[in-house]
Tab-separated table of C-alpha atoms in Angstrom:
chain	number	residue	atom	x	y	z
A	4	UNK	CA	40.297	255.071	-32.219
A	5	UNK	CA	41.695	252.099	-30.168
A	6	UNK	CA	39.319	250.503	-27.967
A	7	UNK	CA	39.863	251.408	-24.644
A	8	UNK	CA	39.450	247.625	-22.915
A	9	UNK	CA	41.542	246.395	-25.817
A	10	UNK	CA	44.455	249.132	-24.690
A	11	UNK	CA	43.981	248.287	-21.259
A	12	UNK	CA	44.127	244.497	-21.981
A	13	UNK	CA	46.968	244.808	-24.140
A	14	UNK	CA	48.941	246.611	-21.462
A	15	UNK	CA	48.152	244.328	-18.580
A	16	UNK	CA	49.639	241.471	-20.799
A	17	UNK	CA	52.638	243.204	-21.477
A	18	UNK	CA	53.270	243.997	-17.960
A	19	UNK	CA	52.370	240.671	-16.912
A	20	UNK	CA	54.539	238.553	-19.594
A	21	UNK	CA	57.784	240.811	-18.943
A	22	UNK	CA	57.028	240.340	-15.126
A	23	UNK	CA	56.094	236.421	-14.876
A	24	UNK	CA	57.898	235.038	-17.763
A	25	UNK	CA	61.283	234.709	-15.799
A	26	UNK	CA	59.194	233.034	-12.712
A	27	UNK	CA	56.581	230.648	-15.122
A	28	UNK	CA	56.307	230.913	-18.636
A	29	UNK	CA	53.573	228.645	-18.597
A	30	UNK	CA	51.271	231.113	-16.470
A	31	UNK	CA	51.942	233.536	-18.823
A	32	UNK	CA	51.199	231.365	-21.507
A	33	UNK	CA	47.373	230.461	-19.636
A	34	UNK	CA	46.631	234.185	-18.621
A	35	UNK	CA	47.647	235.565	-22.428
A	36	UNK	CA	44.996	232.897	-23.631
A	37	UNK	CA	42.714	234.094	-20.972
A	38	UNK	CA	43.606	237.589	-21.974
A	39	UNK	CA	43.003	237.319	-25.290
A	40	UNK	CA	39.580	235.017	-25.156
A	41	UNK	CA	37.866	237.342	-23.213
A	42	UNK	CA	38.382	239.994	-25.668
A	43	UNK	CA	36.342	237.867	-27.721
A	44	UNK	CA	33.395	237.643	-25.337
A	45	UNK	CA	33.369	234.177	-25.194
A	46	UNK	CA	31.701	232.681	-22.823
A	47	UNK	CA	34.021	230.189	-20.846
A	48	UNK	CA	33.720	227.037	-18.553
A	49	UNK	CA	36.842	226.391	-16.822
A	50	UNK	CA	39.285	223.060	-16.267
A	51	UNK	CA	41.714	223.315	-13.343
A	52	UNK	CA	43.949	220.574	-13.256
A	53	UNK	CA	45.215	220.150	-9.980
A	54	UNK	CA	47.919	217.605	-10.615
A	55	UNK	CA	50.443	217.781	-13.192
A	56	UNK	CA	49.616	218.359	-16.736
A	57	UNK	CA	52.631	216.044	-18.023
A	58	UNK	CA	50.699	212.720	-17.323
A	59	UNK	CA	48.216	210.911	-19.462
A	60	UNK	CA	45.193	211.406	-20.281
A	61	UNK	CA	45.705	215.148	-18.398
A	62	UNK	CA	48.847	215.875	-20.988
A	63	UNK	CA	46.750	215.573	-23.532
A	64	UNK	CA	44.124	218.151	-22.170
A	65	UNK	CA	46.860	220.632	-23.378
A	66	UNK	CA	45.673	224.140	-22.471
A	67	UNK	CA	43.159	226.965	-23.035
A	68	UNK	CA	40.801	225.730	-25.395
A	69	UNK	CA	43.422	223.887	-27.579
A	70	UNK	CA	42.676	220.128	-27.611
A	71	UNK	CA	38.973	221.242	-28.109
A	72	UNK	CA	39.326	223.252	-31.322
A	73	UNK	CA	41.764	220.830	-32.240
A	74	UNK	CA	39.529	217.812	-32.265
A	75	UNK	CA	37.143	219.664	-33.977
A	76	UNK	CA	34.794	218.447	-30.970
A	77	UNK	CA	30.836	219.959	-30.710
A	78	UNK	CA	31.410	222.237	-27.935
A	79	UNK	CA	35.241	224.365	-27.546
A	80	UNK	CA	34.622	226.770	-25.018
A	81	UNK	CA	36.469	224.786	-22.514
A	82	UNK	CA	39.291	226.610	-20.939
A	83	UNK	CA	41.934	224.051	-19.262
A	84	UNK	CA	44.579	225.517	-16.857
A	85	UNK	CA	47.396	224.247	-14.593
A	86	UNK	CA	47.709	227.530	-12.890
A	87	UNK	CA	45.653	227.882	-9.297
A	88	UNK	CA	45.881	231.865	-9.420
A	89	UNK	CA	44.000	232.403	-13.050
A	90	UNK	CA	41.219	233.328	-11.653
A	91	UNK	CA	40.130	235.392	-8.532
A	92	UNK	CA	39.847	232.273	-6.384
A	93	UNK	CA	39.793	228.185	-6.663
A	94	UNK	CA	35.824	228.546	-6.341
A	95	UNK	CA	34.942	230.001	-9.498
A	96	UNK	CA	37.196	227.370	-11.616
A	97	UNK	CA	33.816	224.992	-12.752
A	98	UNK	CA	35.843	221.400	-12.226
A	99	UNK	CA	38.911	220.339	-10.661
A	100	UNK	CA	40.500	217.653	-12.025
A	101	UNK	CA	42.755	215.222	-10.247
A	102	UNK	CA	45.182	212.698	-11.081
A	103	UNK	CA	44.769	209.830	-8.773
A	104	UNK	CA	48.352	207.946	-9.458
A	105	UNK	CA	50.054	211.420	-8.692
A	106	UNK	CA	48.803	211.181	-5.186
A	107	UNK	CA	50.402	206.953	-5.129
A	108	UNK	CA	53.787	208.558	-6.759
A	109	UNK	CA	53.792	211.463	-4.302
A	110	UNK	CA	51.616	211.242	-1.645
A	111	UNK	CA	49.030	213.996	-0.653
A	112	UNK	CA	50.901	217.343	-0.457
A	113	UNK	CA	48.084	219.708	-1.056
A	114	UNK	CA	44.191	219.784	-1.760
A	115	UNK	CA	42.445	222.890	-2.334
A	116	UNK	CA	40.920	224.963	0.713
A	117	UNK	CA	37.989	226.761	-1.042
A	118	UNK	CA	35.120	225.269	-1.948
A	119	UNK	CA	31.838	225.684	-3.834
A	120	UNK	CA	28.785	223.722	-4.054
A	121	UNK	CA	28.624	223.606	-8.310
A	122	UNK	CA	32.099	222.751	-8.597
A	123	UNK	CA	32.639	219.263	-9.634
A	124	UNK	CA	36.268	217.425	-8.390
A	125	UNK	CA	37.151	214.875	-11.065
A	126	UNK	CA	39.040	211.150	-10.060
A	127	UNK	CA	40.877	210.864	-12.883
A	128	UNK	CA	42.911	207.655	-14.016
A	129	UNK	CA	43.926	205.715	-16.969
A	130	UNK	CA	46.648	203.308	-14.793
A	131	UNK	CA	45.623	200.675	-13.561
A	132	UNK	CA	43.397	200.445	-9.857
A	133	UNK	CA	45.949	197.267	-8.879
A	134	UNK	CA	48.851	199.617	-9.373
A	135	UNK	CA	48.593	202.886	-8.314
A	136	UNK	CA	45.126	202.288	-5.585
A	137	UNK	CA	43.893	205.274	-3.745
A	138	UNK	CA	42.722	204.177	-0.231
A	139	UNK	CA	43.639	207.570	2.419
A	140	UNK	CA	40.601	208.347	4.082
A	141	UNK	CA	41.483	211.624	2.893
A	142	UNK	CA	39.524	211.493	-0.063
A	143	UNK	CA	36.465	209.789	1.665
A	144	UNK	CA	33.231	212.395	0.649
A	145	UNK	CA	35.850	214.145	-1.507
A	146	UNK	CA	35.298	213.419	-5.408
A	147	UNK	CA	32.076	214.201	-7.572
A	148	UNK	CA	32.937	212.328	-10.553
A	149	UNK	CA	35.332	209.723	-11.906
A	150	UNK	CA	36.970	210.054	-15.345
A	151	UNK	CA	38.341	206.548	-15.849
A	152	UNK	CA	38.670	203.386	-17.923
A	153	UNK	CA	35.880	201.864	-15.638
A	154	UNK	CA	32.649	201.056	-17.328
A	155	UNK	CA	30.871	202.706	-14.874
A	156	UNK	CA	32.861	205.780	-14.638
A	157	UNK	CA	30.844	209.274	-14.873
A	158	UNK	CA	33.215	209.908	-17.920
A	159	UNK	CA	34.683	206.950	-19.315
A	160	UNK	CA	37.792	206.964	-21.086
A	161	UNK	CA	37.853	203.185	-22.375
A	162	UNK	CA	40.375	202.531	-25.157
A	163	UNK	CA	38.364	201.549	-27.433
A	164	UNK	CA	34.820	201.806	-28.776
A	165	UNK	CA	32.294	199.168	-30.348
A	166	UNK	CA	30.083	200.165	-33.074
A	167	UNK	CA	26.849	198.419	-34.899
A	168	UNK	CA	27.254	198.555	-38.717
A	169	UNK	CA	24.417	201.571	-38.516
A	170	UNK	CA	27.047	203.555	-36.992
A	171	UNK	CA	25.745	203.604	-33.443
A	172	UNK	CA	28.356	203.461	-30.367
A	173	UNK	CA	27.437	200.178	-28.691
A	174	UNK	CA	30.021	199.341	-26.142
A	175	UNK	CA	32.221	198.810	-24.203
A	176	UNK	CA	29.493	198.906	-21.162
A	177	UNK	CA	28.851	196.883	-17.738
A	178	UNK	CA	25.663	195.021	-20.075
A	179	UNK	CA	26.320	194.103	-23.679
A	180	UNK	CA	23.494	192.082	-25.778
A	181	UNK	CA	26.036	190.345	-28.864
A	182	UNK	CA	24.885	188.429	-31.385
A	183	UNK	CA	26.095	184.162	-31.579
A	184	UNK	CA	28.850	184.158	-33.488
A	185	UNK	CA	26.437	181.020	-35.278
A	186	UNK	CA	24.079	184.097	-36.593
A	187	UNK	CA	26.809	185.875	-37.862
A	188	UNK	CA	27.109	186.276	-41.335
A	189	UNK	CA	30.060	184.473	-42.898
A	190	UNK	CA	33.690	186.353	-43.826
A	191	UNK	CA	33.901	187.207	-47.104
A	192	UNK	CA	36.514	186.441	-50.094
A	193	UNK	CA	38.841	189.212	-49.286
A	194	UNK	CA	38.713	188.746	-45.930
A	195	UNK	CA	39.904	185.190	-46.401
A	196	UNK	CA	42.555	186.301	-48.764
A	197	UNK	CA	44.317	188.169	-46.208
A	198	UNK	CA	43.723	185.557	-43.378
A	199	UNK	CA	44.945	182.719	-45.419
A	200	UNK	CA	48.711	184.604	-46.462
A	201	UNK	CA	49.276	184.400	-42.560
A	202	UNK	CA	52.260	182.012	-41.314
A	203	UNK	CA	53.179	182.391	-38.058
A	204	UNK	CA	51.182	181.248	-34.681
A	205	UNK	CA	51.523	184.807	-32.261
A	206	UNK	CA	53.001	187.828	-31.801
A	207	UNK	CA	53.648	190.038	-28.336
A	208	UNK	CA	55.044	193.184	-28.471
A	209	UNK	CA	55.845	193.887	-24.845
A	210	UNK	CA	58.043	196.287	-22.727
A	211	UNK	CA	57.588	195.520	-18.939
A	212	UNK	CA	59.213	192.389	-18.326
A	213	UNK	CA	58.150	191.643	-15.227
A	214	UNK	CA	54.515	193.096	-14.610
A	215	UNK	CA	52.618	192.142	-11.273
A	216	UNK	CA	49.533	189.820	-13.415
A	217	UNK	CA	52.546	187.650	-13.977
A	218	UNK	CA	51.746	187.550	-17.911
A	219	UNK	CA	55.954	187.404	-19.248
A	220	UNK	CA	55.694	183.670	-17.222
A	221	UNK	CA	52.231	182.866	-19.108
A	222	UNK	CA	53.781	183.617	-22.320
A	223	UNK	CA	57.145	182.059	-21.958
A	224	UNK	CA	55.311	178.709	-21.089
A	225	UNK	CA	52.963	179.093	-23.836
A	226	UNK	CA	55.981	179.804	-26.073
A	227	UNK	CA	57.433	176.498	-25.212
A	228	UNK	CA	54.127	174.748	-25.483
A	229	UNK	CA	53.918	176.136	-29.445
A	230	UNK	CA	57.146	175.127	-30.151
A	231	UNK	CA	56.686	171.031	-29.070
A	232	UNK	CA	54.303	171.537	-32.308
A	233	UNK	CA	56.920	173.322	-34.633
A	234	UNK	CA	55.094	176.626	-34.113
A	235	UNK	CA	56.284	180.214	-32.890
A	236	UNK	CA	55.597	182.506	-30.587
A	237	UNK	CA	57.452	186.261	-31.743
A	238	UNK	CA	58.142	187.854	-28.672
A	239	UNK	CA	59.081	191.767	-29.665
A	240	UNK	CA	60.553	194.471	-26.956
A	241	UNK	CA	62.689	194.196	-24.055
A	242	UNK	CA	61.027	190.721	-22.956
A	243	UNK	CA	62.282	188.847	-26.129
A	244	UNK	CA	64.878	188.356	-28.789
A	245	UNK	CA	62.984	190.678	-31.710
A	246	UNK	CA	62.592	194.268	-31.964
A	247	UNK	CA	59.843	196.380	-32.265
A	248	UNK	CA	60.399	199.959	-31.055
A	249	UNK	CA	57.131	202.095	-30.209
A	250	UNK	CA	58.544	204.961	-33.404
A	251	UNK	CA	58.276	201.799	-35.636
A	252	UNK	CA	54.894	200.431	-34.245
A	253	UNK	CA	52.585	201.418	-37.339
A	254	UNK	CA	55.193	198.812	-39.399
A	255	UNK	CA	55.061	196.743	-36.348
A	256	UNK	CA	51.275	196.316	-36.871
A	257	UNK	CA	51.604	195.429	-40.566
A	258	UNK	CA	53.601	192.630	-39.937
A	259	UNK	CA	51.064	191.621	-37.285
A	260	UNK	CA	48.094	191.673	-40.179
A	261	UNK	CA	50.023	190.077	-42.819
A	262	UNK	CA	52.429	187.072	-40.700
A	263	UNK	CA	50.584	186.172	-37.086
A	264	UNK	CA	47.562	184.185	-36.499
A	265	UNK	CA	46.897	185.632	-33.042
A	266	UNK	CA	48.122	187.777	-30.897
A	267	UNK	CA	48.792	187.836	-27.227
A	268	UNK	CA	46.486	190.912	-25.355
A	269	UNK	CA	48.017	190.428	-21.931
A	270	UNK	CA	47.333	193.327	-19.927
A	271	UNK	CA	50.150	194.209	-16.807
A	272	UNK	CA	47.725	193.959	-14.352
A	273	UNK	CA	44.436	192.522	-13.066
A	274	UNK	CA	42.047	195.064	-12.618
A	275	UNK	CA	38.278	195.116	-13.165
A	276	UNK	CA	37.326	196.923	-16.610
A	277	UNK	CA	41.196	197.601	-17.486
A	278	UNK	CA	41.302	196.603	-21.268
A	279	UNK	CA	43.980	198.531	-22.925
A	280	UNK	CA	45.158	199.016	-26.786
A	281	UNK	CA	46.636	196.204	-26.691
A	282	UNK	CA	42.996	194.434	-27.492
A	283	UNK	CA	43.082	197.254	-30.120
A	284	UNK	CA	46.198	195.689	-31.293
A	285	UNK	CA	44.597	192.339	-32.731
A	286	UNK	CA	41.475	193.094	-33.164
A	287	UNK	CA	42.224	196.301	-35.585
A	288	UNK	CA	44.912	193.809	-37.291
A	289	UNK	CA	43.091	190.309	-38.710
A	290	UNK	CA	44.952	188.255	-34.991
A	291	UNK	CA	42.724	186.562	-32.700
A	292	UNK	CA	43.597	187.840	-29.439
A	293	UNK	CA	44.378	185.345	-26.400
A	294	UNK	CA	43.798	187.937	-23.825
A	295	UNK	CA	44.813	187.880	-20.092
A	296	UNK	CA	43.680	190.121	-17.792
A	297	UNK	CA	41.210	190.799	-14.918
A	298	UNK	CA	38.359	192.319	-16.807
A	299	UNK	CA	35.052	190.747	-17.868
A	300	UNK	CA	35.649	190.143	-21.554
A	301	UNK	CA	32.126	189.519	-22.717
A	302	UNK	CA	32.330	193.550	-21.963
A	303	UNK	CA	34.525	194.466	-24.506
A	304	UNK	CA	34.295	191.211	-27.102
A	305	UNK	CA	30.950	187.968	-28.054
A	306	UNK	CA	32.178	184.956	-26.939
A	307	UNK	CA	33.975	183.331	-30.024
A	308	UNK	CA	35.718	185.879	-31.233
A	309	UNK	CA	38.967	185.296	-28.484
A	310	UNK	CA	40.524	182.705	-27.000
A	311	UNK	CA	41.745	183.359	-22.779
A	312	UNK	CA	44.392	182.653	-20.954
A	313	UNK	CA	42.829	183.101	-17.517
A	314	UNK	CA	40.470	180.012	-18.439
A	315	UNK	CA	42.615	177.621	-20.483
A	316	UNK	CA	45.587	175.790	-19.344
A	317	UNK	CA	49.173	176.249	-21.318
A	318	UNK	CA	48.562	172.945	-22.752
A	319	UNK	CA	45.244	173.242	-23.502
A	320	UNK	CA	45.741	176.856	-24.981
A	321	UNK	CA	48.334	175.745	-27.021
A	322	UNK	CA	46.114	173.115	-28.701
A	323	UNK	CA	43.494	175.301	-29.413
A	324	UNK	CA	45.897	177.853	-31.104
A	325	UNK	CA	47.151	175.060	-33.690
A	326	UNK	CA	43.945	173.620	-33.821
A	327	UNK	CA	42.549	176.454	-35.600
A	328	UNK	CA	45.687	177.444	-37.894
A	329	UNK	CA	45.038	173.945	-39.119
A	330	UNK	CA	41.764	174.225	-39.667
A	331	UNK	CA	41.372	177.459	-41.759
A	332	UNK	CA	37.224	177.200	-41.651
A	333	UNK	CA	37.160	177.328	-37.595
A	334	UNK	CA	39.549	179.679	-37.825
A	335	UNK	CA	37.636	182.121	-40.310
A	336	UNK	CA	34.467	182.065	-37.510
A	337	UNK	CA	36.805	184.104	-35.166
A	338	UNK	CA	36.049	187.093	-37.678
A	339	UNK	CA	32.386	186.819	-38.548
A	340	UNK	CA	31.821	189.582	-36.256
A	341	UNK	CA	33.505	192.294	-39.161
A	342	UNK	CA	30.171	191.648	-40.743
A	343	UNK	CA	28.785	193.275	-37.916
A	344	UNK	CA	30.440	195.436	-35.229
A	345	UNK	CA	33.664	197.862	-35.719
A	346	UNK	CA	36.150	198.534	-33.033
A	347	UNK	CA	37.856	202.055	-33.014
A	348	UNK	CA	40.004	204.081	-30.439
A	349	UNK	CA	37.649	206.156	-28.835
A	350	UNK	CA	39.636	209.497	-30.039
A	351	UNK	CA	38.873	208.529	-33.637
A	352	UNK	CA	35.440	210.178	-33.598
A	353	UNK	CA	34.461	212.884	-31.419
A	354	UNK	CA	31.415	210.944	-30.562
A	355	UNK	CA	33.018	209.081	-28.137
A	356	UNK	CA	36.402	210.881	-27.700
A	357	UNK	CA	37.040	211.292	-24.118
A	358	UNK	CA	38.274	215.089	-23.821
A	359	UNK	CA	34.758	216.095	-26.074
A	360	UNK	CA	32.729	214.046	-23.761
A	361	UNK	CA	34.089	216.244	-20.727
A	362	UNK	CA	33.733	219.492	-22.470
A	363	UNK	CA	29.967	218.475	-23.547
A	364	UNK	CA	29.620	217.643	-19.722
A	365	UNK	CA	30.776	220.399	-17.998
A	366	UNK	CA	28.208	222.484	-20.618
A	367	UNK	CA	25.162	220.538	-19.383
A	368	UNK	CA	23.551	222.369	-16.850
A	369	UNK	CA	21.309	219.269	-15.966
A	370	UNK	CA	24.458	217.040	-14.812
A	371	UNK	CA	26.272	219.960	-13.484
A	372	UNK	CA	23.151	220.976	-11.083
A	373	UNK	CA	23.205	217.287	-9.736
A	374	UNK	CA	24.756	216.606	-6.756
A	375	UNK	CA	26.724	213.964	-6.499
A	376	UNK	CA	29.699	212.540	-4.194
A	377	UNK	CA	31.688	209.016	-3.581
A	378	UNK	CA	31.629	208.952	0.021
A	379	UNK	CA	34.740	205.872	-0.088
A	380	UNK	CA	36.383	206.602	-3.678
A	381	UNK	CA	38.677	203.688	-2.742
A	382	UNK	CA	35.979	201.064	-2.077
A	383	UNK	CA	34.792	202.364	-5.976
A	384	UNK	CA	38.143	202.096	-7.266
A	385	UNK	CA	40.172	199.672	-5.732
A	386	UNK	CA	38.398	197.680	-3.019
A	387	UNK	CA	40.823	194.426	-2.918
A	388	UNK	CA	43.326	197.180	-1.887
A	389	UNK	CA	41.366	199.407	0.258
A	390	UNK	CA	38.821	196.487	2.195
A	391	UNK	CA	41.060	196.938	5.400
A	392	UNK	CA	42.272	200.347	5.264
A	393	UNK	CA	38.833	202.078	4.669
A	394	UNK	CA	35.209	201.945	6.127
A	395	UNK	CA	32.369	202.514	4.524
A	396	UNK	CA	30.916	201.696	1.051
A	397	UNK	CA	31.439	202.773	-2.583
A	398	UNK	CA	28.584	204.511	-2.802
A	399	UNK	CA	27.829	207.687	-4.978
A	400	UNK	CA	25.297	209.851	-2.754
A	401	UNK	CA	22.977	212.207	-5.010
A	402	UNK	CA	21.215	215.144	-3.594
């Protein structure tokens, strides 16, 4: 005999798909998923996203309990939805998650109207704070938690991880204790093998021409500084004359192991903390990277292992750069740190991926019992941008 909630379940789907599937496939999609996990009496904990589901990292999110199972992380009973009308009412969805450059794009159209005290409201963000900054007073006493590429983010969603050889995460973080690249071990054979085949000075594979940190300038000058010493600077993408689209970038990255001493990590925008792939980029590929940026770089890298633009003038960065392609033995120091750290994206393990971490959180009744609230989220995330348009500090109140 067919059980009777199954029947009943089965014919409330039907209904709804043949009704809502001409209106919004996609809440059809959500509540069939709902449908059909509750049959299984599983026991769910449930993502609202707010904003749109198209934009990174909330595109990735996916829906129902997809990305979870997916990434194989330790807890998948993490339901994610963009519909509002899944359940009964706003106040029994366990987080709401926002994403902040929607509100820059679109401006604040609507926030929800129901509230509960265990609900958590997410900040979420991997753009940078000096583009898209989130100063209406609006939002003042509004979030619970961040979900950002900030170090001191409740989630943080760097893009990258650091690793001891013992395979402990050790960093990125606000505090990092790195050992002198002096009391490093030296490279070995094979290492130098593939270091000493190299032939060209840097490589940039770029696509925004004309970014507000003002880096395209920075590297045009620096081109014209290598090339008073006979040396190149590749410039790949719309900002120079060779080609590297983003469906070729795995062969892209070869050519950066096997041809360029270093590589330029210049990030689009100053921002405290924002460190992007593009520090992934060299240090995952046997380049130095000559990074420019506004984050604190002892964060993310020891001292030793890069060379900066923000400190060094053209000329003097220039000099450096050939310095060490003509001196093989300084330049083999730049990677004495394989012998001790490893750098990963942090979705390679699910011990620091991102969309995990937020699953594990939202199951720990310990942080979700805390209460917690920025009182200014704009003084926390952008305060150059926000000084004069906001009162009030940063602050995260706890109760």
């Amino acid at each position: 005999m067919v059980n009777r909630s199954f029947l009943m379940s089965f014919v409330l789907t039907y209904i709804v798909f043949h009704f809502y599937s001409i209106y919004d496939l996609d809440f059809t999609k959500d509540l069939i998923d709902f449908l059909t996990i509750k049959r299984l009496n599983v026991s769910l904990k449930y993502i609202l996203v707010w904003t749109s589901l198209e934009t990174d990292p909330l595109y990735k999110l996916q829906r129902a309990r997809k990305v979870f199972i997916e990434k194989a992380c330790p807890i998948t009973n993490c339901f994610v939805t963009g519909n509002r009308n899944l359940l009964q009412n706003l106040s029994e969805f366990d987080v709401i998650v926002f994403h902040a450059p929607e509100f820059v794009q679109k401006g604040v159209r609507e926030l929800p109207q129901i509230r509960k005290p265990h609900q958590k409201y997410i900040f979420a963000s991997m753009e940078s704070a000096a583009y898209y900054p989130i100063c209406n007073e609006i939002f003042l006493n509004f979030f619970n938690w961040t979900w950002t590429y900030k170090l001191n983010s409740d989630l943080n969603y760097a893009y990258l991880s650091v690793w001891d050889k013992n395979g402990h995460v050790i960093g990125p973080k606000q505090e990092m204790h790195w050992m002198k690249v002096e009391d490093m071990l030296p490279i070995n054979d094979t290492l130098k093998a593939i270091l000493s085949n190299k032939t060209i000075a840097a490589a940039w594979f770029v696509s925004n021409c004309e970014a507000p940190s003002g880096r395209d300038s920075v590297a045009k000058k620096l081109q014209a500084e290598l090339q008073t010493y006979g040396m190149r600077l590749d410039i790949y993408g719309f900002c120079g004359t060779m080609q590297c689209p983003r469906s070729s970038m795995d062969e892209c990255l070869r050519k950066l192991r096997s041809d360029y001493y270093f590589y330029l990590s210049f990030e689009n925008s100053f921002s405290d903390d924002y460190v992007t792939e593009k520090l992934l980029h060299a240090l995952d590929n046997y380049a130095i990277p000559v990074v420019y940026g506004g984050a604190n770089y002892t964060r993310f890298m020891p001292d030793g292992i890069y060379l900066s633009a923000n400190t060094l003038t053209i000329k003097d960065l220039a000099k450096k750069m050939v310095d060490l392609i003509q001196n093989k033995e300084l330049y083999y120091e730049y990677f004495k740190w394989h012998n001790h750290y490893i750098y990963r994206d942090v979705v390679a393990s699910v011990t620091t991926d991102p969309y995990c971490k937020l699953c594990e959180a939202i199951n720990n009744e310990e942080i979700m019992s805390q209460t917690t609230i920025y009182e200014n989220i704009g003084m926390w995330w952008s305060p150059e941008k926000c000084q004069t348009k906001t009162n009030g500090s940063s602050n995260k109140k706890s109760g």
